[in-house]
PDB file of C-alpha atoms and ligand atoms in Angstrom:
ATOM      1  CA  MET A   1       8.639  29.537  -0.256  1.00 35.00           C
ATOM      2  CA  THR A   2       8.213  29.726   3.482  1.00 38.00           C
ATOM      3  CA  MET A   3       4.989  28.949   5.220  1.00 38.00           C
ATOM      4  CA  GLU A   4       4.457  32.613   6.077  1.00 37.00           C
ATOM      5  CA  ASP A   5       4.548  33.549   2.410  1.00 38.00           C
ATOM      6  CA  ASN A   6       1.266  31.955   1.623  1.00 38.00           C
ATOM      7  CA  ALA A   7      -0.330  31.858   5.026  1.00 34.00           C
ATOM      8  CA  HIS A   8      -3.021  34.151   3.659  1.00 36.00           C
ATOM      9  CA  GLU A   9      -4.099  31.544   1.174  1.00 34.00           C
ATOM     10  CA  THR A  10      -5.042  28.766   3.526  1.00 36.00           C
ATOM     11  CA  ARG A  11      -4.176  27.677   7.011  1.00 35.00           C
ATOM     12  CA  THR A  12      -0.831  26.048   6.599  1.00 39.00           C
ATOM     13  CA  GLY A  13       1.988  24.555   8.518  1.00 41.00           C
ATOM     14  CA  PRO A  14       2.595  21.312  10.328  1.00 42.00           C
ATOM     15  CA  ASN A  15      -0.063  22.007  12.943  1.00 40.00           C
ATOM     16  CA  ALA A  16      -2.870  22.839  10.565  1.00 41.00           C
ATOM     17  CA  GLU A  17      -5.783  20.456  10.870  1.00 41.00           C
ATOM     18  CA  SER A  18      -7.722  21.363   7.796  1.00 40.00           C
ATOM     19  CA  ALA A  19      -7.984  18.939   4.923  1.00 45.00           C
ATOM     20  CA  ALA A  20      -7.109  21.915   2.740  1.00 46.00           C
ATOM     21  CA  THR A  21      -3.667  22.144   4.316  1.00 46.00           C
ATOM     22  CA  GLY A  22      -0.672  22.560   2.095  1.00 44.00           C
ATOM     23  CA  ARG A  23      -1.521  23.179  -1.523  1.00 49.00           C
ATOM     24  CA  THR A  24       2.065  23.775  -2.532  1.00 49.00           C
ATOM     25  CA  VAL A  25       4.736  21.162  -2.980  1.00 47.00           C
ATOM     26  CA  ALA A  26       7.022  22.833  -0.467  1.00 57.00           C
ATOM     27  CA  GLU A  27       4.690  22.449   2.429  1.00 74.00           C
ATOM     28  CA  ARG A  28       2.323  19.688   1.431  1.00 92.00           C
ATOM     29  CA  THR A  29       1.950  17.005   4.048  1.00 97.00           C
ATOM     30  CA  ILE A  30       1.944  13.348   3.221  1.00 98.00           C
ATOM     31  CA  ALA A  31      -1.754  13.234   4.086  1.00 97.00           C
ATOM     32  CA  GLY A  32      -2.418  15.970   1.533  1.00 97.00           C
ATOM     33  CA  ALA A  33      -0.162  14.424  -1.078  1.00 98.00           C
ATOM     34  CA  LEU A  34      -1.963  11.105  -0.725  1.00 98.00           C
ATOM     35  CA  ARG A  35      -5.295  12.813  -1.354  1.00 98.00           C
ATOM     36  CA  ASP A  36      -3.952  14.605  -4.413  1.00 97.00           C
ATOM     37  CA  GLY A  37      -2.238  11.470  -5.664  1.00 98.00           C
ATOM     38  CA  ALA A  38      -5.364   9.341  -5.259  1.00 98.00           C
ATOM     39  CA  ALA A  39      -7.377  11.896  -7.216  1.00 98.00           C
ATOM     40  CA  ARG A  40      -4.819  11.875 -10.031  1.00 98.00           C
ATOM     41  CA  LEU A  41      -4.756   8.083 -10.170  1.00 98.00           C
ATOM     42  CA  ALA A  42      -8.514   7.597 -10.201  1.00 97.00           C
ATOM     43  CA  PRO A  43      -8.703   7.490 -14.022  1.00 95.00           C
ATOM     44  CA  VAL A  44      -6.094   4.712 -14.343  1.00 93.00           C
ATOM     45  CA  SER A  45      -6.432   2.619 -11.213  1.00 94.00           C
ATOM     46  CA  ASP A  46      -9.098   0.489  -9.549  1.00 92.00           C
ATOM     47  CA  ASN A  47      -7.473   1.280  -6.196  1.00 95.00           C
ATOM     48  CA  PRO A  48      -6.219   4.854  -6.512  1.00 98.00           C
ATOM     49  CA  ARG A  49      -5.866   5.513  -2.799  1.00 98.00           C
ATOM     50  CA  LEU A  50      -4.046   2.251  -2.172  1.00 97.00           C
ATOM     51  CA  ASP A  51      -1.752   2.896  -5.137  1.00 97.00           C
ATOM     52  CA  ALA A  52      -0.950   6.351  -3.787  1.00 98.00           C
ATOM     53  CA  GLU A  53      -0.095   4.865  -0.396  1.00 98.00           C
ATOM     54  CA  TRP A  54       2.182   2.245  -1.938  1.00 97.00           C
ATOM     55  CA  LEU A  55       3.906   4.884  -4.070  1.00 98.00           C
ATOM     56  CA  MET A  56       4.396   7.050  -0.986  1.00 98.00           C
ATOM     57  CA  ALA A  57       5.940   4.127   0.852  1.00 98.00           C
ATOM     58  CA  GLU A  58       8.239   3.609  -2.132  1.00 97.00           C
ATOM     59  CA  ALA A  59       9.141   7.324  -2.227  1.00 98.00           C
ATOM     60  CA  MET A  60       9.850   7.308   1.511  1.00 97.00           C
ATOM     61  CA  GLY A  61      11.778   4.033   1.408  1.00 96.00           C
ATOM     62  CA  THR A  62       9.485   2.450   3.940  1.00 97.00           C
ATOM     63  CA  ASP A  63       6.356   0.304   4.100  1.00 95.00           C
ATOM     64  CA  ARG A  64       2.753   1.345   3.822  1.00 96.00           C
ATOM     65  CA  SER A  65       1.853   0.903   7.476  1.00 97.00           C
ATOM     66  CA  THR A  66       4.730   3.141   8.575  1.00 98.00           C
ATOM     67  CA  VAL A  67       3.439   5.835   6.219  1.00 98.00           C
ATOM     68  CA  LEU A  68      -0.075   5.539   7.592  1.00 97.00           C
ATOM     69  CA  LEU A  69       0.804   5.214  11.258  1.00 97.00           C
ATOM     70  CA  GLN A  70       3.730   7.573  11.606  1.00 97.00           C
ATOM     71  CA  TYR A  71       4.328   9.852   8.638  1.00 97.00           C
ATOM     72  CA  MET A  72       1.024  11.508   7.766  1.00 97.00           C
ATOM     73  CA  ASP A  73       2.003  14.948   9.107  1.00 96.00           C
ATOM     74  CA  ARG A  74       5.449  14.997   7.530  1.00 96.00           C
ATOM     75  CA  VAL A  75       6.316  16.913   4.404  1.00 96.00           C
ATOM     76  CA  ALA A  76       5.750  14.860   1.283  1.00 97.00           C
ATOM     77  CA  PRO A  77       8.874  14.074  -0.777  1.00 96.00           C
ATOM     78  CA  GLU A  78       8.919  15.456  -4.318  1.00 95.00           C
ATOM     79  CA  ARG A  79       9.851  12.026  -5.592  1.00 97.00           C
ATOM     80  CA  PHE A  80       6.280  10.977  -4.829  1.00 98.00           C
ATOM     81  CA  ASP A  81       5.003  13.169  -7.664  1.00 97.00           C
ATOM     82  CA  ASP A  82       7.378  11.523 -10.139  1.00 98.00           C
ATOM     83  CA  LEU A  83       6.079   8.119  -9.146  1.00 98.00           C
ATOM     84  CA  VAL A  84       2.468   9.314  -9.420  1.00 98.00           C
ATOM     85  CA  ASP A  85       3.264  10.667 -12.905  1.00 98.00           C
ATOM     86  CA  ARG A  86       4.471   7.233 -13.977  1.00 97.00           C
ATOM     87  CA  ARG A  87       1.455   5.460 -12.531  1.00 97.00           C
ATOM     88  CA  ALA A  88      -0.888   8.079 -14.040  1.00 97.00           C
ATOM     89  CA  SER A  89       0.570   7.268 -17.452  1.00 96.00           C
ATOM     90  CA  GLY A  90      -0.583   3.672 -16.981  1.00 95.00           C
ATOM     91  CA  GLU A  91       2.648   2.034 -15.832  1.00 96.00           C
ATOM     92  CA  PRO A  92       1.778  -0.815 -13.464  1.00 96.00           C
ATOM     93  CA  LEU A  93       2.531  -0.317  -9.796  1.00 96.00           C
ATOM     94  CA  ALA A  94       4.596  -3.509  -9.794  1.00 97.00           C
ATOM     95  CA  HIS A  95       6.912  -2.072 -12.459  1.00 97.00           C
ATOM     96  CA  ILE A  96       7.385   1.159 -10.525  1.00 97.00           C
ATOM     97  CA  THR A  97       8.198  -0.618  -7.280  1.00 97.00           C
ATOM     98  CA  GLY A  98       9.893  -3.579  -9.000  1.00 97.00           C
ATOM     99  CA  ARG A  99       8.009  -6.109  -6.932  1.00 96.00           C
ATOM    100  CA  GLN A 100       4.699  -7.830  -6.420  1.00 97.00           C
ATOM    101  CA  GLU A 101       3.387  -9.863  -3.524  1.00 97.00           C
ATOM    102  CA  PHE A 102       2.029 -13.306  -4.423  1.00 98.00           C
ATOM    103  CA  TYR A 103       0.796 -15.924  -1.981  1.00 98.00           C
ATOM    104  CA  GLY A 104       2.581 -14.110   0.836  1.00 98.00           C
ATOM    105  CA  LEU A 105       5.887 -14.095  -1.062  1.00 98.00           C
ATOM    106  CA  GLU A 106       7.573 -10.913  -2.196  1.00 97.00           C
ATOM    107  CA  LEU A 107       8.665 -11.350  -5.803  1.00 98.00           C
ATOM    108  CA  ALA A 108      10.854  -9.123  -7.935  1.00 98.00           C
ATOM    109  CA  VAL A 109       9.220  -8.410 -11.286  1.00 98.00           C
ATOM    110  CA  SER A 110      10.141  -6.614 -14.490  1.00 97.00           C
ATOM    111  CA  ARG A 111       8.812  -6.043 -17.992  1.00 96.00           C
ATOM    112  CA  HIS A 112      10.063  -9.510 -18.918  1.00 97.00           C
ATOM    113  CA  VAL A 113       7.541 -11.399 -16.790  1.00 98.00           C
ATOM    114  CA  LEU A 114       3.801 -11.362 -16.337  1.00 98.00           C
ATOM    115  CA  ILE A 115       2.948  -9.543 -13.113  1.00 98.00           C
ATOM    116  CA  PRO A 116       1.611 -12.204 -10.729  1.00 98.00           C
ATOM    117  CA  ARG A 117      -2.157 -11.850 -10.226  1.00 97.00           C
ATOM    118  CA  ALA A 118      -4.086 -12.611  -7.050  1.00 96.00           C
ATOM    119  CA  ASP A 119      -6.451 -14.768  -9.148  1.00 97.00           C
ATOM    120  CA  SER A 120      -3.596 -17.173  -9.847  1.00 98.00           C
ATOM    121  CA  GLU A 121      -3.363 -17.984  -6.140  1.00 98.00           C
ATOM    122  CA  VAL A 122      -6.395 -20.213  -6.763  1.00 98.00           C
ATOM    123  CA  LEU A 123      -4.092 -22.696  -8.509  1.00 98.00           C
ATOM    124  CA  ILE A 124      -1.986 -23.044  -5.381  1.00 98.00           C
ATOM    125  CA  ASN A 125      -4.927 -23.264  -2.994  1.00 98.00           C
ATOM    126  CA  ALA A 126      -6.632 -25.850  -5.175  1.00 98.00           C
ATOM    127  CA  ALA A 127      -3.435 -27.906  -5.488  1.00 98.00           C
ATOM    128  CA  ARG A 128      -2.977 -27.825  -1.723  1.00 98.00           C
ATOM    129  CA  ASP A 129      -6.541 -29.078  -1.210  1.00 98.00           C
ATOM    130  CA  VAL A 130      -6.277 -31.829  -3.790  1.00 98.00           C
ATOM    131  CA  LEU A 131      -2.832 -32.978  -2.638  1.00 98.00           C
ATOM    132  CA  ALA A 132      -3.413 -32.512   1.094  1.00 97.00           C
ATOM    133  CA  ASP A 133      -2.874 -36.228   1.797  1.00 97.00           C
ATOM    134  CA  ARG A 134      -0.138 -36.875  -0.768  1.00 97.00           C
ATOM    135  CA  PRO A 135       2.414 -34.063  -0.851  1.00 98.00           C
ATOM    136  CA  PRO A 136       4.018 -33.795  -4.292  1.00 98.00           C
ATOM    137  CA  ALA A 137       7.713 -34.665  -4.460  1.00 98.00           C
ATOM    138  CA  ARG A 138       8.293 -33.235  -7.914  1.00 98.00           C
ATOM    139  CA  ILE A 139       6.663 -30.149  -9.378  1.00 98.00           C
ATOM    140  CA  LEU A 140       6.897 -28.733 -12.911  1.00 98.00           C
ATOM    141  CA  ASP A 141       5.965 -25.169 -13.887  1.00 98.00           C
ATOM    142  CA  MET A 142       5.474 -24.815 -17.627  1.00 98.00           C
ATOM    143  CA  GLY A 143       6.256 -21.141 -18.213  1.00 98.00           C
ATOM    144  CA  VAL A 144       7.698 -20.114 -14.877  1.00 98.00           C
ATOM    145  CA  GLY A 145       7.931 -16.337 -15.490  1.00 98.00           C
ATOM    146  CA  SER A 146       8.722 -14.576 -12.210  1.00 98.00           C
ATOM    147  CA  GLY A 147       8.545 -17.928 -10.430  1.00 98.00           C
ATOM    148  CA  ALA A 148       5.267 -17.059  -8.702  1.00 98.00           C
ATOM    149  CA  LEU A 149       3.473 -20.404  -9.027  1.00 99.00           C
ATOM    150  CA  LEU A 150       6.507 -22.649  -8.614  1.00 99.00           C
ATOM    151  CA  LEU A 151       7.898 -20.773  -5.613  1.00 99.00           C
ATOM    152  CA  ALA A 152       4.496 -20.610  -3.916  1.00 98.00           C
ATOM    153  CA  ALA A 153       4.193 -24.384  -4.400  1.00 98.00           C
ATOM    154  CA  LEU A 154       7.703 -25.044  -3.095  1.00 98.00           C
ATOM    155  CA  SER A 155       7.045 -22.906  -0.057  1.00 98.00           C
ATOM    156  CA  SER A 156       3.859 -24.924   0.510  1.00 98.00           C
ATOM    157  CA  TRP A 157       5.635 -28.302   0.465  1.00 98.00           C
ATOM    158  CA  ASP A 158       8.976 -28.300   2.271  1.00 97.00           C
ATOM    159  CA  GLU A 159      10.150 -31.577   0.770  1.00 97.00           C
ATOM    160  CA  ALA A 160       9.216 -30.866  -2.838  1.00 98.00           C
ATOM    161  CA  ARG A 161      11.658 -30.135  -5.641  1.00 98.00           C
ATOM    162  CA  GLY A 162      10.635 -28.007  -8.586  1.00 98.00           C
ATOM    163  CA  VAL A 163      11.556 -27.531 -12.203  1.00 97.00           C
ATOM    164  CA  GLY A 164      10.562 -24.332 -13.950  1.00 98.00           C
ATOM    165  CA  ILE A 165      10.922 -23.883 -17.671  1.00 97.00           C
ATOM    166  CA  ASP A 166      10.536 -20.765 -19.746  1.00 98.00           C
ATOM    167  CA  ARG A 167      11.366 -19.738 -23.306  1.00 97.00           C
ATOM    168  CA  SER A 168      12.533 -16.346 -22.011  1.00 98.00           C
ATOM    169  CA  GLY A 169      16.025 -16.175 -20.565  1.00 98.00           C
ATOM    170  CA  ALA A 170      15.182 -12.869 -18.896  1.00 98.00           C
ATOM    171  CA  ALA A 171      12.241 -14.504 -17.137  1.00 98.00           C
ATOM    172  CA  LEU A 172      14.438 -17.376 -15.947  1.00 98.00           C
ATOM    173  CA  ALA A 173      16.928 -14.893 -14.499  1.00 98.00           C
ATOM    174  CA  MET A 174      14.108 -13.216 -12.592  1.00 98.00           C
ATOM    175  CA  ALA A 175      12.807 -16.566 -11.326  1.00 98.00           C
ATOM    176  CA  GLN A 176      16.337 -17.526 -10.238  1.00 98.00           C
ATOM    177  CA  HIS A 177      16.709 -14.240  -8.368  1.00 98.00           C
ATOM    178  CA  ASN A 178      13.377 -14.803  -6.632  1.00 98.00           C
ATOM    179  CA  ALA A 179      14.217 -18.413  -5.729  1.00 98.00           C
ATOM    180  CA  GLU A 180      17.431 -17.182  -4.122  1.00 98.00           C
ATOM    181  CA  GLN A 181      15.742 -14.333  -2.260  1.00 98.00           C
ATOM    182  CA  LEU A 182      13.179 -16.760  -0.851  1.00 98.00           C
ATOM    183  CA  ASP A 183      15.758 -19.394   0.083  1.00 98.00           C
ATOM    184  CA  LEU A 184      14.208 -21.852  -2.324  1.00 98.00           C
ATOM    185  CA  ALA A 185      17.034 -22.052  -4.868  1.00 98.00           C
ATOM    186  CA  ALA A 186      18.332 -25.377  -3.544  1.00 98.00           C
ATOM    187  CA  ARG A 187      15.034 -27.020  -4.491  1.00 98.00           C
ATOM    188  CA  THR A 188      14.507 -25.107  -7.738  1.00 98.00           C
ATOM    189  CA  GLU A 189      15.877 -25.961 -11.184  1.00 97.00           C
ATOM    190  CA  LEU A 190      15.287 -23.515 -14.000  1.00 98.00           C
ATOM    191  CA  ARG A 191      15.700 -24.471 -17.638  1.00 96.00           C
ATOM    192  CA  LEU A 192      15.453 -22.630 -20.913  1.00 96.00           C
ATOM    193  CA  ALA A 193      12.837 -24.618 -22.825  1.00 96.00           C
ATOM    194  CA  ASP A 194       9.789 -23.910 -24.962  1.00 96.00           C
ATOM    195  CA  TRP A 195       6.979 -26.429 -24.714  1.00 96.00           C
ATOM    196  CA  THR A 196       5.691 -25.440 -28.144  1.00 94.00           C
ATOM    197  CA  GLU A 197       8.861 -26.983 -29.643  1.00 94.00           C
ATOM    198  CA  ILE A 198       9.177 -30.670 -30.454  1.00 90.00           C
ATOM    199  CA  GLY A 199      11.536 -32.460 -28.077  1.00 90.00           C
ATOM    200  CA  TRP A 200      11.613 -29.841 -25.317  1.00 92.00           C
ATOM    201  CA  GLU A 201      10.808 -32.484 -22.718  1.00 88.00           C
ATOM    202  CA  SER A 202      14.202 -34.101 -23.173  1.00 85.00           C
ATOM    203  CA  ARG A 203      15.509 -31.141 -21.170  1.00 84.00           C
ATOM    204  CA  VAL A 204      13.480 -32.021 -18.064  1.00 82.00           C
ATOM    205  CA  MET A 205      13.037 -35.191 -16.047  1.00 77.00           C
ATOM    206  CA  PRO A 206       9.901 -37.107 -16.936  1.00 80.00           C
ATOM    207  CA  ALA A 207       6.943 -37.402 -14.581  1.00 94.00           C
ATOM    208  CA  TYR A 208       5.804 -34.880 -12.019  1.00 97.00           C
ATOM    209  CA  ASP A 209       3.298 -35.175  -9.192  1.00 98.00           C
ATOM    210  CA  LEU A 210       2.097 -31.625  -9.826  1.00 98.00           C
ATOM    211  CA  VAL A 211       2.262 -29.703 -13.092  1.00 98.00           C
ATOM    212  CA  LEU A 212       1.483 -25.983 -12.927  1.00 98.00           C
ATOM    213  CA  ALA A 213       0.858 -23.694 -15.875  1.00 98.00           C
ATOM    214  CA  ASN A 214      -0.408 -20.187 -16.400  1.00 98.00           C
ATOM    215  CA  PRO A 215      -0.047 -20.145 -20.170  1.00 98.00           C
ATOM    216  CA  PRO A 216      -0.874 -17.232 -22.441  1.00 98.00           C
ATOM    217  CA  TYR A 217      -4.631 -17.222 -22.967  1.00 98.00           C
ATOM    218  CA  VAL A 218      -5.624 -13.818 -24.283  1.00 97.00           C
ATOM    219  CA  ALA A 219      -7.061 -13.575 -27.796  1.00 97.00           C
ATOM    220  CA  THR A 220      -4.749 -11.515 -29.981  1.00 96.00           C
ATOM    221  CA  ARG A 221      -7.338  -8.843 -30.664  1.00 94.00           C
ATOM    222  CA  ASP A 222      -9.238  -9.081 -27.372  1.00 96.00           C
ATOM    223  CA  PRO A 223     -10.867  -5.647 -27.047  1.00 93.00           C
ATOM    224  CA  ALA A 224     -11.405  -6.249 -23.321  1.00 94.00           C
ATOM    225  CA  LEU A 225      -7.701  -6.520 -22.517  1.00 94.00           C
ATOM    226  CA  ALA A 226      -6.691  -3.555 -20.396  1.00 91.00           C
ATOM    227  CA  ASP A 227      -4.554  -1.113 -22.318  1.00 89.00           C
ATOM    228  CA  ASP A 228      -1.831  -1.002 -19.669  1.00 91.00           C
ATOM    229  CA  VAL A 229      -1.518  -4.807 -19.734  1.00 95.00           C
ATOM    230  CA  ARG A 230      -1.018  -4.703 -23.497  1.00 95.00           C
ATOM    231  CA  ARG A 231       1.464  -1.830 -23.227  1.00 95.00           C
ATOM    232  CA  PHE A 232       3.573  -2.990 -20.326  1.00 96.00           C
ATOM    233  CA  GLU A 233       3.425  -6.775 -19.988  1.00 97.00           C
ATOM    234  CA  PRO A 234       5.246  -9.308 -22.184  1.00 96.00           C
ATOM    235  CA  GLU A 235       3.177 -10.371 -25.169  1.00 96.00           C
ATOM    236  CA  GLY A 236       4.684 -13.856 -25.059  1.00 95.00           C
ATOM    237  CA  ALA A 237       3.018 -14.383 -21.683  1.00 97.00           C
ATOM    238  CA  LEU A 238      -0.362 -13.021 -22.793  1.00 97.00           C
ATOM    239  CA  PHE A 239      -1.404 -13.845 -26.320  1.00 97.00           C
ATOM    240  CA  ALA A 240      -2.489 -17.206 -27.650  1.00 97.00           C
ATOM    241  CA  GLY A 241      -3.885 -16.766 -31.139  1.00 97.00           C
ATOM    242  CA  GLU A 242      -7.173 -15.573 -32.564  1.00 97.00           C
ATOM    243  CA  ASP A 243      -9.311 -17.259 -29.909  1.00 97.00           C
ATOM    244  CA  GLY A 244      -6.809 -17.295 -27.032  1.00 98.00           C
ATOM    245  CA  LEU A 245      -6.762 -21.109 -26.958  1.00 98.00           C
ATOM    246  CA  ASP A 246      -3.629 -21.911 -28.975  1.00 98.00           C
ATOM    247  CA  ALA A 247      -1.450 -22.555 -25.939  1.00 98.00           C
ATOM    248  CA  TYR A 248      -3.962 -25.027 -24.482  1.00 98.00           C
ATOM    249  CA  ARG A 249      -4.107 -26.949 -27.749  1.00 98.00           C
ATOM    250  CA  THR A 250      -0.347 -27.480 -27.534  1.00 97.00           C
ATOM    251  CA  LEU A 251       0.076 -27.834 -23.799  1.00 97.00           C
ATOM    252  CA  ILE A 252      -2.819 -30.012 -22.665  1.00 98.00           C
ATOM    253  CA  PRO A 253      -2.211 -33.042 -24.929  1.00 97.00           C
ATOM    254  CA  GLN A 254       1.326 -33.220 -23.461  1.00 96.00           C
ATOM    255  CA  LEU A 255       0.165 -33.402 -19.854  1.00 97.00           C
ATOM    256  CA  PRO A 256      -0.582 -37.140 -19.537  1.00 96.00           C
ATOM    257  CA  ASP A 257       3.024 -37.992 -20.399  1.00 95.00           C
ATOM    258  CA  LEU A 258       4.365 -35.465 -17.889  1.00 96.00           C
ATOM    259  CA  MET A 259       2.404 -36.686 -14.874  1.00 96.00           C
ATOM    260  CA  THR A 260       3.166 -39.505 -12.455  1.00 96.00           C
ATOM    261  CA  PRO A 261       0.343 -41.982 -11.800  1.00 95.00           C
ATOM    262  CA  GLY A 262      -1.922 -40.081  -9.422  1.00 95.00           C
ATOM    263  CA  GLY A 263      -0.366 -36.770 -10.456  1.00 97.00           C
ATOM    264  CA  VAL A 264      -2.405 -33.651 -11.154  1.00 98.00           C
ATOM    265  CA  ALA A 265      -2.068 -30.585 -13.302  1.00 98.00           C
ATOM    266  CA  MET A 266      -3.407 -27.147 -12.372  1.00 98.00           C
ATOM    267  CA  VAL A 267      -3.825 -24.932 -15.394  1.00 98.00           C
ATOM    268  CA  GLU A 268      -5.002 -21.329 -15.300  1.00 98.00           C
ATOM    269  CA  ILE A 269      -7.791 -20.392 -17.693  1.00 98.00           C
ATOM    270  CA  GLY A 270      -9.476 -17.157 -18.753  1.00 97.00           C
ATOM    271  CA  PHE A 271     -12.775 -16.417 -17.017  1.00 95.00           C
ATOM    272  CA  ASN A 272     -14.863 -17.529 -20.012  1.00 96.00           C
ATOM    273  CA  GLN A 273     -12.702 -20.365 -21.319  1.00 98.00           C
ATOM    274  CA  ALA A 274     -13.745 -23.285 -19.111  1.00 98.00           C
ATOM    275  CA  ASP A 275     -15.933 -25.102 -21.663  1.00 98.00           C
ATOM    276  CA  ALA A 276     -13.449 -24.792 -24.506  1.00 98.00           C
ATOM    277  CA  VAL A 277     -10.470 -25.913 -22.435  1.00 98.00           C
ATOM    278  CA  ILE A 278     -12.380 -28.797 -20.835  1.00 98.00           C
ATOM    279  CA  ASP A 279     -13.196 -29.952 -24.353  1.00 98.00           C
ATOM    280  CA  ILE A 280      -9.496 -29.982 -25.276  1.00 98.00           C
ATOM    281  CA  ALA A 281      -8.708 -31.867 -22.057  1.00 98.00           C
ATOM    282  CA  ALA A 282     -11.396 -34.481 -22.646  1.00 97.00           C
ATOM    283  CA  ARG A 283      -9.986 -35.189 -26.094  1.00 97.00           C
ATOM    284  CA  SER A 284      -6.614 -35.814 -24.418  1.00 96.00           C
ATOM    285  CA  GLY A 285      -8.180 -38.399 -22.086  1.00 96.00           C
ATOM    286  CA  LEU A 286      -7.999 -36.146 -19.036  1.00 98.00           C
ATOM    287  CA  ARG A 287     -10.559 -35.842 -16.281  1.00 98.00           C
ATOM    288  CA  HIS A 288     -11.178 -32.416 -14.802  1.00 98.00           C
ATOM    289  CA  ALA A 289     -12.454 -30.289 -11.930  1.00 98.00           C
ATOM    290  CA  LEU A 290     -12.888 -26.528 -11.876  1.00 98.00           C
ATOM    291  CA  HIS A 291     -11.804 -24.140  -9.137  1.00 98.00           C
ATOM    292  CA  HIS A 292     -13.070 -20.572  -8.913  1.00 98.00           C
ATOM    293  CA  ASP A 293     -11.316 -17.297  -8.191  1.00 96.00           C
ATOM    294  CA  LEU A 294     -12.388 -14.627  -5.714  1.00 91.00           C
ATOM    295  CA  SER A 295     -14.712 -13.057  -8.293  1.00 94.00           C
ATOM    296  CA  GLY A 296     -16.420 -16.430  -8.749  1.00 96.00           C
ATOM    297  CA  HIS A 297     -14.967 -17.136 -12.203  1.00 97.00           C
ATOM    298  CA  PRO A 298     -13.647 -20.573 -13.078  1.00 98.00           C
ATOM    299  CA  ARG A 299      -9.903 -19.867 -12.999  1.00 98.00           C
ATOM    300  CA  ALA A 300      -8.019 -23.095 -12.305  1.00 98.00           C
ATOM    301  CA  LEU A 301      -8.641 -26.285 -14.253  1.00 98.00           C
ATOM    302  CA  GLU A 302      -7.494 -29.376 -12.387  1.00 98.00           C
ATOM    303  CA  LEU A 303      -6.623 -32.220 -14.745  1.00 98.00           C
ATOM    304  CA  TRP A 304      -5.651 -35.819 -14.133  1.00 98.00           C
ATOM    305  CA  VAL A 305      -5.404 -39.140 -15.876  1.00 96.00           C
ATOM    306  CA  GLU A 306      -7.873 -41.659 -14.613  1.00 90.00           C
ATOM    307  CA  GLN A 307      -6.019 -44.542 -12.998  1.00 83.00           C
ATOM    308  CA  PHE A 308      -7.236 -48.108 -13.282  1.00 75.00           C
ATOM    309  CA  GLY A 309      -9.066 -48.777 -10.022  1.00 64.00           C
ATOM    310  CA  ASP A 310     -10.015 -45.158  -9.396  1.00 59.00           C
ATOM    311  CA  GLU A 311     -13.108 -44.962  -7.261  1.00 57.00           C
ATOM    312  CA  GLU A 312     -14.615 -42.518  -9.700  1.00 53.00           C
ATOM    313  CA  LEU A 313     -14.668 -45.253 -12.344  1.00 49.00           C
ATOM    314  CA  GLY A 314     -18.100 -46.194 -13.640  1.00 44.00           C
TER     315      GLY A 314
HETATM  316  N1  LIG B 401      -4.846 -12.767 -16.441  1.00 69.60           N
HETATM  317  C1  LIG B 401      -4.130 -12.058 -17.437  1.00 69.60           C
HETATM  318  C2  LIG B 401      -4.984 -10.914 -17.950  1.00 69.60           C
HETATM  319  O1  LIG B 401      -6.008 -11.126 -18.523  1.00 69.60           O
HETATM  320  C3  LIG B 401      -3.726 -12.951 -18.578  1.00 69.60           C
HETATM  321  C4  LIG B 401      -2.739 -13.943 -18.122  1.00 69.60           C
HETATM  322  C5  LIG B 401      -2.406 -14.958 -19.159  1.00 69.60           C
HETATM  323  O2  LIG B 401      -2.630 -14.805 -20.365  1.00 69.60           O
HETATM  324  N2  LIG B 401      -1.879 -16.015 -18.701  1.00 69.60           N
HETATM  325  O3  LIG B 401      -4.650  -9.778 -17.744  1.00 69.60           O
END
């Protein structure tokens, strides 16, 4: 269809100023497509406009700012509608684009790893605060997934070496890819290991200055878990028994033996799990501090073994 064909319907064409410009695919501008896309994504997304912009950037093979600054009057590519269809069906943006930004790092992601969440950045910020005067030499990530936590930590401390374990080979491959892309592979070791199995620790060096973990912590039947998370993200990274605490019961008692004297662990917790997890930690002889996410929820639990002579003693 040419522009003349439907010129009677609305003002059309590249020079039209009206917001109503371009109702048909053939002539729709990117500005118009973004409005339509945002409207279609409103039921599934907290940020429908932003999602539409990211999908447009993906469809155009460029970045979001180029779309916004240079491309708004261009004709929208049809591929955009396919991407909007996928997002409208609930598929996460990170799966459509194949990547997710975390702590300023661009990470490749897939269905085999938990999509890195902005809330998890609290673990890195808190670790950097706590360890500001004593940079960790050795870092362990228990359940490395995409590599988000470990790679953010390694990019925070230039001298540190990191070990990431995971029970998923597909996750380890993704973490390895990300370590290489970020030029961190030389300081990263990835091992297939499952910390719920007896003897797993024989596969890693003992004693780390920083132990990171974002274990599964969702209750199996949690009615509050977003449907798209349940449908698209790996259940092994999400679910931890009836009350969501099973992973902590296994993981936390192992921490004292994995930490150097003066070492710390940063463990992610669900927004309402602080009391229960602190209780598990106390029974393992660990001291704790809580760090909050951007919504004000306790999100990172800092754990350490009290050293003889600690000033906090008494
Ligand atoms: N934060 C994730 C969610 O609730 C859960 C992550 C996890 O279990 N480690 O969507």
